[in-house]
PDB file of C-alpha atoms in Angstrom:
ATOM      1  CA  MET A 219     146.576 -98.864 -98.369  1.00  0.00           C
ATOM      2  CA  PRO A 220     149.851 -99.479-100.563  1.00  0.00           C
ATOM      3  CA  TYR A 221     148.125-101.704-102.961  1.00  0.00           C
ATOM      4  CA  LEU A 222     146.074 -99.267-104.049  1.00  0.00           C
ATOM      5  CA  LEU A 223     148.596 -96.490-104.942  1.00  0.00           C
ATOM      6  CA  PRO A 224     149.870 -98.204-108.359  1.00  0.00           C
ATOM      7  CA  LEU A 225     145.899 -98.253-109.271  1.00  0.00           C
ATOM      8  CA  LEU A 226     145.806 -94.354-108.531  1.00  0.00           C
ATOM      9  CA  PHE A 227     149.127 -93.990-110.633  1.00  0.00           C
ATOM     10  CA  TRP A 228     147.998 -95.916-113.407  1.00  0.00           C
ATOM     11  CA  TYR A 229     144.304 -94.469-113.940  1.00  0.00           C
ATOM     12  CA  GLY A 230     146.206 -91.061-113.844  1.00  0.00           C
ATOM     13  CA  LYS A 231     148.918 -91.575-116.087  1.00  0.00           C
ATOM     14  CA  LEU A 232     146.762 -93.939-118.914  1.00  0.00           C
ATOM     15  CA  PRO A 233     143.063 -93.201-118.137  1.00  0.00           C
ATOM     16  CA  HIS A 234     141.918 -94.332-121.774  1.00  0.00           C
ATOM     17  CA  THR A 235     143.846 -97.899-121.288  1.00  0.00           C
ATOM     18  CA  TYR A 236     142.760 -98.545-117.816  1.00  0.00           C
ATOM     19  CA  GLY A 237     139.363 -97.244-118.194  1.00  0.00           C
ATOM     20  CA  HIS A 238     138.832-100.177-120.284  1.00  0.00           C
ATOM     21  CA  PHE A 239     138.702-102.661-117.590  1.00  0.00           C
ATOM     22  CA  THR A 240     137.490-103.172-113.997  1.00  0.00           C
ATOM     23  CA  THR A 241     140.276-103.760-112.060  1.00  0.00           C
ATOM     24  CA  THR A 242     140.336-105.713-108.713  1.00  0.00           C
ATOM     25  CA  VAL A 243     143.211-106.474-106.385  1.00  0.00           C
ATOM     26  CA  LYS A 244     143.711-110.277-105.116  1.00  0.00           C
ATOM     27  CA  ARG A 245     146.306-111.391-102.664  1.00  0.00           C
ATOM     28  CA  GLU A 246     147.801-114.680-103.660  1.00  0.00           C
ATOM     29  CA  TYR A 247     149.078-117.112-101.168  1.00  0.00           C
ATOM     30  CA  ARG A 248     151.453-120.009-101.053  1.00  0.00           C
ATOM     31  CA  ILE A 249     152.538-123.069 -98.853  1.00  0.00           C
ATOM     32  CA  ASP A 250     155.814-122.362 -96.918  1.00  0.00           C
ATOM     33  CA  PRO A 251     157.997-125.519 -97.874  1.00  0.00           C
ATOM     34  CA  LEU A 252     159.408-125.565 -94.182  1.00  0.00           C
ATOM     35  CA  THR A 253     156.509-125.227 -92.011  1.00  0.00           C
ATOM     36  CA  GLY A 254     153.578-126.268 -94.524  1.00  0.00           C
ATOM     37  CA  ASP A 255     151.757-123.344 -93.342  1.00  0.00           C
ATOM     38  CA  LEU A 256     149.885-121.148 -95.748  1.00  0.00           C
ATOM     39  CA  VAL A 257     151.596-117.766 -95.967  1.00  0.00           C
ATOM     40  CA  ARG A 258     151.375-114.517 -97.971  1.00  0.00           C
ATOM     41  CA  ASP A 259     153.002-114.285-101.437  1.00  0.00           C
ATOM     42  CA  HIS A 260     152.150-111.675-103.658  1.00  0.00           C
ATOM     43  CA  ILE A 261     149.509-109.184-104.437  1.00  0.00           C
ATOM     44  CA  LYS A 262     147.832-109.605-108.241  1.00  0.00           C
ATOM     45  CA  TYR A 263     145.833-106.909-110.013  1.00  0.00           C
ATOM     46  CA  VAL A 264     143.239-108.521-112.343  1.00  0.00           C
ATOM     47  CA  PHE A 265     141.566-106.713-115.350  1.00  0.00           C
ATOM     48  CA  ILE A 266     138.478-107.436-116.432  1.00  0.00           C
ATOM     49  CA  CYS A 267     137.007-106.027-119.873  1.00  0.00           C
ATOM     50  CA  LYS A 268     134.180-103.439-119.275  1.00  0.00           C
ATOM     51  CA  ARG A 269     132.493-104.297-122.680  1.00  0.00           C
ATOM     52  CA  ASP A 270     132.700-107.892-123.110  1.00  0.00           C
ATOM     53  CA  PRO A 271     133.803-109.717-119.668  1.00  0.00           C
ATOM     54  CA  ASP A 272     132.434-112.892-120.616  1.00  0.00           C
ATOM     55  CA  ASN A 273     134.550-113.463-123.790  1.00  0.00           C
ATOM     56  CA  CYS A 274     137.399-111.124-123.510  1.00  0.00           C
ATOM     57  CA  LYS A 275     140.647-112.672-121.783  1.00  0.00           C
ATOM     58  CA  VAL A 276     141.350-111.611-118.094  1.00  0.00           C
ATOM     59  CA  HIS A 277     144.749-109.772-117.585  1.00  0.00           C
ATOM     60  CA  CYS A 278     146.713-109.975-114.369  1.00  0.00           C
ATOM     61  CA  LYS A 279     149.770-108.022-113.129  1.00  0.00           C
ATOM     62  CA  ARG A 280     151.907-108.744-110.216  1.00  0.00           C
ATOM     63  CA  ARG A 281     152.864-105.972-108.033  1.00  0.00           C
ATOM     64  CA  ASN A 282     156.534-105.457-107.703  1.00  0.00           C
ATOM     65  CA  THR A 283     157.817-107.208-110.804  1.00  0.00           C
ATOM     66  CA  GLY A 284     159.239-104.281-112.109  1.00  0.00           C
ATOM     67  CA  ARG A 285     157.207-104.507-115.133  1.00  0.00           C
ATOM     68  CA  ASP A 286     154.744-101.394-115.802  1.00  0.00           C
ATOM     69  CA  GLY A 287     154.067-101.487-119.398  1.00  0.00           C
ATOM     70  CA  THR A 288     150.513-101.706-121.128  1.00  0.00           C
ATOM     71  CA  GLN A 289     151.377-103.475-124.299  1.00  0.00           C
ATOM     72  CA  ASN A 290     149.570-106.440-123.306  1.00  0.00           C
ATOM     73  CA  LEU A 291     146.326-104.390-122.335  1.00  0.00           C
ATOM     74  CA  ARG A 292     146.380-102.306-125.208  1.00  0.00           C
ATOM     75  CA  LYS A 293     146.607-105.286-127.644  1.00  0.00           C
ATOM     76  CA  ALA A 294     143.458-106.757-125.463  1.00  0.00           C
ATOM     77  CA  ILE A 295     141.648-103.473-126.090  1.00  0.00           C
ATOM     78  CA  ARG A 296     142.228-103.676-130.175  1.00  0.00           C
ATOM     79  CA  ARG A 297     141.347-107.375-130.269  1.00  0.00           C
ATOM     80  CA  CYS A 298     138.178-106.333-128.302  1.00  0.00           C
ATOM     81  CA  ASP A 299     137.325-102.927-130.422  1.00  0.00           C
ATOM     82  CA  ALA A 300     137.917-105.412-133.742  1.00  0.00           C
ATOM     83  CA  ARG A 301     135.534-108.125-132.107  1.00  0.00           C
ATOM     84  CA  HIS A 302     132.655-105.794-131.816  1.00  0.00           C
ATOM     85  CA  HIS A 303     133.600-103.945-134.854  1.00  0.00           C
ATOM     86  CA  VAL A 304     134.349-100.602-133.586  1.00  0.00           C
ATOM     87  CA  PRO A 305     136.967 -97.995-134.130  1.00  0.00           C
ATOM     88  CA  ASP A 306     140.232 -98.304-132.474  1.00  0.00           C
ATOM     89  CA  SER A 307     139.577 -96.567-129.236  1.00  0.00           C
ATOM     90  CA  LEU A 308     143.163 -96.034-128.318  1.00  0.00           C
ATOM     91  CA  ALA A 309     143.951 -94.463-131.793  1.00  0.00           C
ATOM     92  CA  ALA A 310     140.618 -92.265-131.143  1.00  0.00           C
ATOM     93  CA  GLN A 311     141.963 -90.837-127.893  1.00  0.00           C
ATOM     94  CA  THR A 312     145.352 -89.807-129.875  1.00  0.00           C
ATOM     95  CA  MET A 313     143.721 -88.357-132.472  1.00  0.00           C
ATOM     96  CA  ALA A 314     141.306 -86.148-129.968  1.00  0.00           C
ATOM     97  CA  LEU A 315     144.432 -84.327-128.741  1.00  0.00           C
ATOM     98  CA  ILE A 316     145.160 -82.677-132.162  1.00  0.00           C
ATOM     99  CA  PRO A 317     144.153 -79.170-132.320  1.00  0.00           C
ATOM    100  CA  TYR A 318     141.791 -78.018-135.149  1.00  0.00           C
ATOM    101  CA  SER A 319     143.296 -75.824-137.371  1.00  0.00           C
ATOM    102  CA  ASN A 320     142.600 -75.069-141.331  1.00  0.00           C
ATOM    103  CA  VAL A 321     145.947 -76.140-142.229  1.00  0.00           C
ATOM    104  CA  MET A 322     146.206 -79.573-140.657  1.00  0.00           C
ATOM    105  CA  PHE A 323     142.478 -80.224-141.794  1.00  0.00           C
ATOM    106  CA  ARG A 324     143.712 -79.775-145.153  1.00  0.00           C
ATOM    107  CA  VAL A 325     146.866 -81.839-144.782  1.00  0.00           C
ATOM    108  CA  LEU A 326     144.981 -84.539-143.179  1.00  0.00           C
ATOM    109  CA  LEU A 327     142.463 -84.440-146.072  1.00  0.00           C
ATOM    110  CA  VAL A 328     145.223 -85.060-148.721  1.00  0.00           C
ATOM    111  CA  VAL A 329     146.797 -88.067-146.568  1.00  0.00           C
ATOM    112  CA  TRP A 330     143.176 -89.768-146.173  1.00  0.00           C
ATOM    113  CA  CYS A 331     142.925 -89.282-149.893  1.00  0.00           C
ATOM    114  CA  VAL A 332     146.102 -90.627-151.080  1.00  0.00           C
ATOM    115  CA  VAL A 333     146.373 -93.415-148.407  1.00  0.00           C
ATOM    116  CA  SER A 334     142.800 -94.541-148.634  1.00  0.00           C
ATOM    117  CA  TYR A 335     142.623 -94.224-152.586  1.00  0.00           C
ATOM    118  CA  ARG A 336     139.903 -91.412-152.284  1.00  0.00           C
ATOM    119  CA  PRO A 337     139.164 -89.194-155.263  1.00  0.00           C
ATOM    120  CA  PHE A 338     139.740 -85.646-154.341  1.00  0.00           C
ATOM    121  CA  HIS A 339     135.973 -84.901-155.510  1.00  0.00           C
ATOM    122  CA  THR A 340     135.145 -86.755-152.184  1.00  0.00           C
ATOM    123  CA  VAL A 341     135.505 -83.363-150.634  1.00  0.00           C
ATOM    124  CA  ALA A 342     132.729 -81.895-152.505  1.00  0.00           C
ATOM    125  CA  ASP A 343     129.999 -84.139-151.601  1.00  0.00           C
ATOM    126  CA  GLN A 344     127.037 -82.316-149.822  1.00  0.00           C
ATOM    127  CA  LEU A 345     127.091 -85.062-147.069  1.00  0.00           C
ATOM    128  CA  PHE A 346     130.704 -84.727-146.336  1.00  0.00           C
ATOM    129  CA  PHE A 347     130.010 -81.113-145.976  1.00  0.00           C
ATOM    130  CA  ASN A 348     127.375 -81.629-143.311  1.00  0.00           C
ATOM    131  CA  ILE A 349     129.413 -84.139-141.522  1.00  0.00           C
ATOM    132  CA  VAL A 350     132.193 -81.764-140.874  1.00  0.00           C
ATOM    133  CA  HIS A 351     130.205 -78.845-140.183  1.00  0.00           C
ATOM    134  CA  MET A 352     128.395 -80.712-137.680  1.00  0.00           C
ATOM    135  CA  LEU A 353     131.684 -81.664-136.109  1.00  0.00           C
ATOM    136  CA  TRP A 354     133.083 -78.380-136.409  1.00  0.00           C
ATOM    137  CA  PRO A 355     131.025 -75.586-137.601  1.00  0.00           C
ATOM    138  CA  ASP A 356     133.827 -73.190-138.722  1.00  0.00           C
ATOM    139  CA  ALA A 357     136.022 -75.765-140.799  1.00  0.00           C
ATOM    140  CA  VAL A 358     136.941 -74.358-144.406  1.00  0.00           C
ATOM    141  CA  VAL A 359     136.393 -77.375-146.584  1.00  0.00           C
ATOM    142  CA  PRO A 360     138.694 -77.180-149.757  1.00  0.00           C
ATOM    143  CA  THR A 361     137.914 -77.642-153.369  1.00  0.00           C
ATOM    144  CA  PRO A 362     138.958 -80.700-155.078  1.00  0.00           C
ATOM    145  CA  HIS A 363     141.456 -78.242-156.680  1.00  0.00           C
ATOM    146  CA  THR A 364     142.742 -77.237-153.596  1.00  0.00           C
ATOM    147  CA  LEU A 365     143.693 -80.625-152.508  1.00  0.00           C
ATOM    148  CA  SER A 366     145.291 -81.441-155.824  1.00  0.00           C
ATOM    149  CA  SER A 367     147.648 -78.165-155.368  1.00  0.00           C
ATOM    150  CA  ASP A 368     148.371 -79.400-151.910  1.00  0.00           C
ATOM    151  CA  LEU A 369     149.262 -82.530-152.770  1.00  0.00           C
ATOM    152  CA  LEU A 370     151.883 -81.284-155.453  1.00  0.00           C
ATOM    153  CA  TYR A 371     153.274 -79.008-152.653  1.00  0.00           C
ATOM    154  CA  ILE A 372     153.469 -81.455-150.253  1.00  0.00           C
ATOM    155  CA  PHE A 373     155.088 -84.004-152.896  1.00  0.00           C
ATOM    156  CA  GLY A 374     157.872 -81.058-153.698  1.00  0.00           C
ATOM    157  CA  LEU A 375     158.758 -80.908-150.202  1.00  0.00           C
ATOM    158  CA  ALA A 376     159.295 -84.347-149.910  1.00  0.00           C
ATOM    159  CA  THR A 377     161.795 -85.060-152.547  1.00  0.00           C
ATOM    160  CA  THR A 378     163.895 -82.394-151.090  1.00  0.00           C
ATOM    161  CA  ARG A 379     164.201 -84.754-147.977  1.00  0.00           C
ATOM    162  CA  ILE A 380     164.439 -88.304-149.182  1.00  0.00           C
ATOM    163  CA  ARG A 381     167.454 -87.780-151.034  1.00  0.00           C
ATOM    164  CA  ASP A 382     170.090 -88.633-147.960  1.00  0.00           C
ATOM    165  CA  THR A 383     168.245 -92.263-147.799  1.00  0.00           C
ATOM    166  CA  PHE A 384     170.285 -92.610-151.141  1.00  0.00           C
ATOM    167  CA  LEU A 385     173.740 -91.919-149.862  1.00  0.00           C
ATOM    168  CA  THR A 386     174.692 -95.564-150.381  1.00  0.00           C
ATOM    169  CA  GLY A 387     173.679 -95.885-153.904  1.00  0.00           C
ATOM    170  CA  ALA A 388     170.145 -96.445-155.636  1.00  0.00           C
ATOM    171  CA  HIS A 389     169.214 -98.823-158.735  1.00  0.00           C
ATOM    172  CA  LEU A 390     166.157 -98.010-161.062  1.00  0.00           C
ATOM    173  CA  ALA A 391     163.768-100.068-162.650  1.00  0.00           C
ATOM    174  CA  ILE A 392     161.581 -97.963-165.613  1.00  0.00           C
ATOM    175  CA  ASP A 393     158.728 -99.127-167.412  1.00  0.00           C
ATOM    176  CA  GLY A 394     156.340 -97.230-169.363  1.00  0.00           C
ATOM    177  CA  TRP A 395     152.767 -98.097-170.298  1.00  0.00           C
ATOM    178  CA  SER A 396     149.220 -96.707-171.809  1.00  0.00           C
ATOM    179  CA  SER A 397     145.930 -96.593-169.974  1.00  0.00           C
ATOM    180  CA  PRO A 398     142.765 -97.588-171.606  1.00  0.00           C
ATOM    181  CA  LEU A 399     142.309 -93.976-172.116  1.00  0.00           C
ATOM    182  CA  THR A 400     145.534 -93.677-174.236  1.00  0.00           C
ATOM    183  CA  ALA A 401     147.220 -91.671-171.676  1.00  0.00           C
ATOM    184  CA  SER A 402     150.947 -92.785-171.184  1.00  0.00           C
ATOM    185  CA  PHE A 403     153.027 -92.990-168.236  1.00  0.00           C
ATOM    186  CA  LEU A 404     156.431 -93.588-167.184  1.00  0.00           C
ATOM    187  CA  GLY A 405     156.775 -95.450-163.735  1.00  0.00           C
ATOM    188  CA  VAL A 406     160.078 -95.202-161.983  1.00  0.00           C
ATOM    189  CA  VAL A 407     160.616 -97.696-159.147  1.00  0.00           C
ATOM    190  CA  VAL A 408     163.910 -97.009-156.785  1.00  0.00           C
ATOM    191  CA  PHE A 409     165.901 -99.842-155.020  1.00  0.00           C
ATOM    192  CA  TRP A 410     168.262 -99.235-152.217  1.00  0.00           C
ATOM    193  CA  ARG A 411     169.784-100.950-149.454  1.00  0.00           C
ATOM    194  CA  SER A 412     169.716-100.137-145.553  1.00  0.00           C
ATOM    195  CA  GLY A 413     172.014-102.361-143.622  1.00  0.00           C
ATOM    196  CA  SER A 414     170.902-105.772-144.568  1.00  0.00           C
ATOM    197  CA  THR A 415     167.831-105.173-145.897  1.00  0.00           C
ATOM    198  CA  MET A 416     166.749-104.213-149.158  1.00  0.00           C
ATOM    199  CA  TRP A 417     163.793-101.688-149.858  1.00  0.00           C
ATOM    200  CA  ARG A 418     162.038-100.705-152.985  1.00  0.00           C
ATOM    201  CA  SER A 419     159.542 -98.015-153.527  1.00  0.00           C
ATOM    202  CA  VAL A 420     157.759 -96.198-156.528  1.00  0.00           C
ATOM    203  CA  LEU A 421     159.825 -92.788-157.110  1.00  0.00           C
ATOM    204  CA  ASP A 422     157.556 -91.204-159.537  1.00  0.00           C
ATOM    205  CA  PHE A 423     154.832 -91.833-161.863  1.00  0.00           C
ATOM    206  CA  ILE A 424     155.469 -89.586-164.929  1.00  0.00           C
ATOM    207  CA  HIS A 425     152.805 -88.738-167.351  1.00  0.00           C
ATOM    208  CA  LEU A 426     154.142 -88.585-170.876  1.00  0.00           C
ATOM    209  CA  THR A 427     152.913 -86.401-173.735  1.00  0.00           C
ATOM    210  CA  HIS A 428     154.952 -86.973-176.692  1.00  0.00           C
ATOM    211  CA  SER A 429     156.435 -89.958-178.803  1.00  0.00           C
ATOM    212  CA  HIS A 430     158.319 -92.738-176.666  1.00  0.00           C
ATOM    213  CA  THR A 431     161.705 -91.795-178.102  1.00  0.00           C
ATOM    214  CA  GLY A 432     164.875 -92.971-176.098  1.00  0.00           C
ATOM    215  CA  ALA A 433     166.003 -89.300-176.144  1.00  0.00           C
ATOM    216  CA  TYR A 434     162.594 -88.107-174.717  1.00  0.00           C
ATOM    217  CA  LEU A 435     162.470 -90.872-171.937  1.00  0.00           C
ATOM    218  CA  ALA A 436     165.944 -89.950-170.961  1.00  0.00           C
ATOM    219  CA  GLU A 437     164.936 -86.217-170.454  1.00  0.00           C
ATOM    220  CA  LYS A 438     161.743 -87.084-168.333  1.00  0.00           C
ATOM    221  CA  THR A 439     164.007 -89.898-166.164  1.00  0.00           C
ATOM    222  CA  LEU A 440     166.554 -86.888-165.553  1.00  0.00           C
ATOM    223  CA  GLU A 441     164.025 -84.489-164.435  1.00  0.00           C
ATOM    224  CA  CYS A 442     162.468 -87.220-162.163  1.00  0.00           C
ATOM    225  CA  LEU A 443     166.018 -87.627-160.737  1.00  0.00           C
ATOM    226  CA  ASP A 444     166.810 -84.223-160.463  1.00  0.00           C
ATOM    227  CA  ARG A 445     163.800 -83.395-158.468  1.00  0.00           C
ATOM    228  CA  PHE A 446     164.901 -86.153-155.652  1.00  0.00           C
ATOM    229  CA  GLY A 447     168.317 -85.069-156.232  1.00  0.00           C
ATOM    230  CA  LEU A 448     169.615 -88.532-157.423  1.00  0.00           C
ATOM    231  CA  ARG A 449     171.605 -88.013-160.273  1.00  0.00           C
ATOM    232  CA  HIS A 450     174.808 -88.693-158.524  1.00  0.00           C
ATOM    233  CA  HIS A 451     173.472 -91.734-156.804  1.00  0.00           C
ATOM    234  CA  ILE A 452     172.028 -94.155-159.677  1.00  0.00           C
ATOM    235  CA  VAL A 453     174.151 -97.290-160.090  1.00  0.00           C
ATOM    236  CA  SER A 454     172.282 -99.392-162.451  1.00  0.00           C
ATOM    237  CA  VAL A 455     169.047 -99.524-164.535  1.00  0.00           C
ATOM    238  CA  CYS A 456     166.710-102.376-165.176  1.00  0.00           C
ATOM    239  CA  LEU A 457     164.614-102.017-168.374  1.00  0.00           C
ATOM    240  CA  HIS A 458     162.921-104.395-171.097  1.00  0.00           C
ATOM    241  CA  ASN A 459     164.594-105.043-174.393  1.00  0.00           C
ATOM    242  CA  ALA A 460     162.797-102.308-176.630  1.00  0.00           C
ATOM    243  CA  SER A 461     165.167-100.345-179.050  1.00  0.00           C
ATOM    244  CA  ASN A 462     164.118 -97.264-177.538  1.00  0.00           C
ATOM    245  CA  ASN A 463     165.497 -98.304-174.262  1.00  0.00           C
ATOM    246  CA  ASP A 464     169.106 -98.846-175.645  1.00  0.00           C
ATOM    247  CA  VAL A 465     168.941 -95.148-176.710  1.00  0.00           C
ATOM    248  CA  LEU A 466     167.693 -94.394-173.012  1.00  0.00           C
ATOM    249  CA  VAL A 467     170.583 -95.869-171.523  1.00  0.00           C
ATOM    250  CA  ARG A 468     173.286 -94.234-173.994  1.00  0.00           C
ATOM    251  CA  HIS A 469     171.760 -91.073-172.639  1.00  0.00           C
ATOM    252  CA  LEU A 470     171.747 -92.079-168.991  1.00  0.00           C
ATOM    253  CA  GLY A 471     175.181 -93.197-169.124  1.00  0.00           C
ATOM    254  CA  VAL A 472     176.441 -89.560-170.455  1.00  0.00           C
ATOM    255  CA  SER A 473     174.178 -87.855-167.905  1.00  0.00           C
ATOM    256  CA  LEU A 474     174.799 -90.123-164.606  1.00  0.00           C
ATOM    257  CA  PRO A 475     178.335 -89.767-163.183  1.00  0.00           C
ATOM    258  CA  ASN A 476     178.077 -93.251-161.268  1.00  0.00           C
ATOM    259  CA  PHE A 477     176.146 -95.234-164.065  1.00  0.00           C
ATOM    260  CA  PRO A 478     178.508 -96.940-166.404  1.00  0.00           C
ATOM    261  CA  GLY A 479     175.858 -97.381-169.209  1.00  0.00           C
ATOM    262  CA  ALA A 480     175.217-100.572-170.784  1.00  0.00           C
ATOM    263  CA  ASN A 481     177.369-102.533-168.854  1.00  0.00           C
ATOM    264  CA  PHE A 482     175.018-101.658-165.502  1.00  0.00           C
ATOM    265  CA  ARG A 483     171.856-102.266-167.428  1.00  0.00           C
ATOM    266  CA  GLY A 484     169.344-104.920-166.504  1.00  0.00           C
ATOM    267  CA  ARG A 485     166.973-106.810-168.584  1.00  0.00           C
ATOM    268  CA  CYS A 486     163.570-107.962-168.256  1.00  0.00           C
ATOM    269  CA  MET A 487     163.071-112.089-168.196  1.00  0.00           C
ATOM    270  CA  ALA A 488     159.905-113.756-168.892  1.00  0.00           C
ATOM    271  CA  ILE A 489     159.106-116.152-166.331  1.00  0.00           C
TER     272      ILE A 489
END
């Protein structure tokens, strides 16, 4: 029957989406306003969740509406997954298509540690070893030191690829502080505009090993900007009112072609 052809097409094209549902076909009727007779109207496809049909919303799709998208069905699947505390079944299907390789495994481990705030020593856990080798016996689990080196390598690649983002000019906010373990850091935050939208991001988090003189802070800031190719893109800088920052601004004013120095220096305000 013709009304079954869309079902065959949908299930063949997106089996993981449509496979979540039991699908039925229903003929809808209407009253002819001229004759008062009951006449055929349209065919409706009804999608009922297999996992939880009593609590999940029933979704319908009319035939010949020109709308064959799956956005509503995919949203329904994710709501069902969340309600039953199971992983995103659609995402799991996507990840399963990634072929295994030792290089990709190391990249994903780095991304996982960074995005989910996992320490690199997670990969040294024996239970983690057991889980990985159960899923892929030939997998080579890198050491924490290897992951650290991989992150530095990936970071180096990224710094050379983002400079085009700041062609319209960028602005910095810089602040330094010490951790409870007496390690000192300089945080460099970058602000830029894309169309009518303002963006901000941490550009770098610099480990400081010397006294926080203005000249030393300027040296480390310029090294950071050179890594990202931003020496010619900085327009203004915001810092707090410490005297060493006055020296920092003077050094940056000499070294950054488009930063006029103190005239384009912002200051922190207590709120």
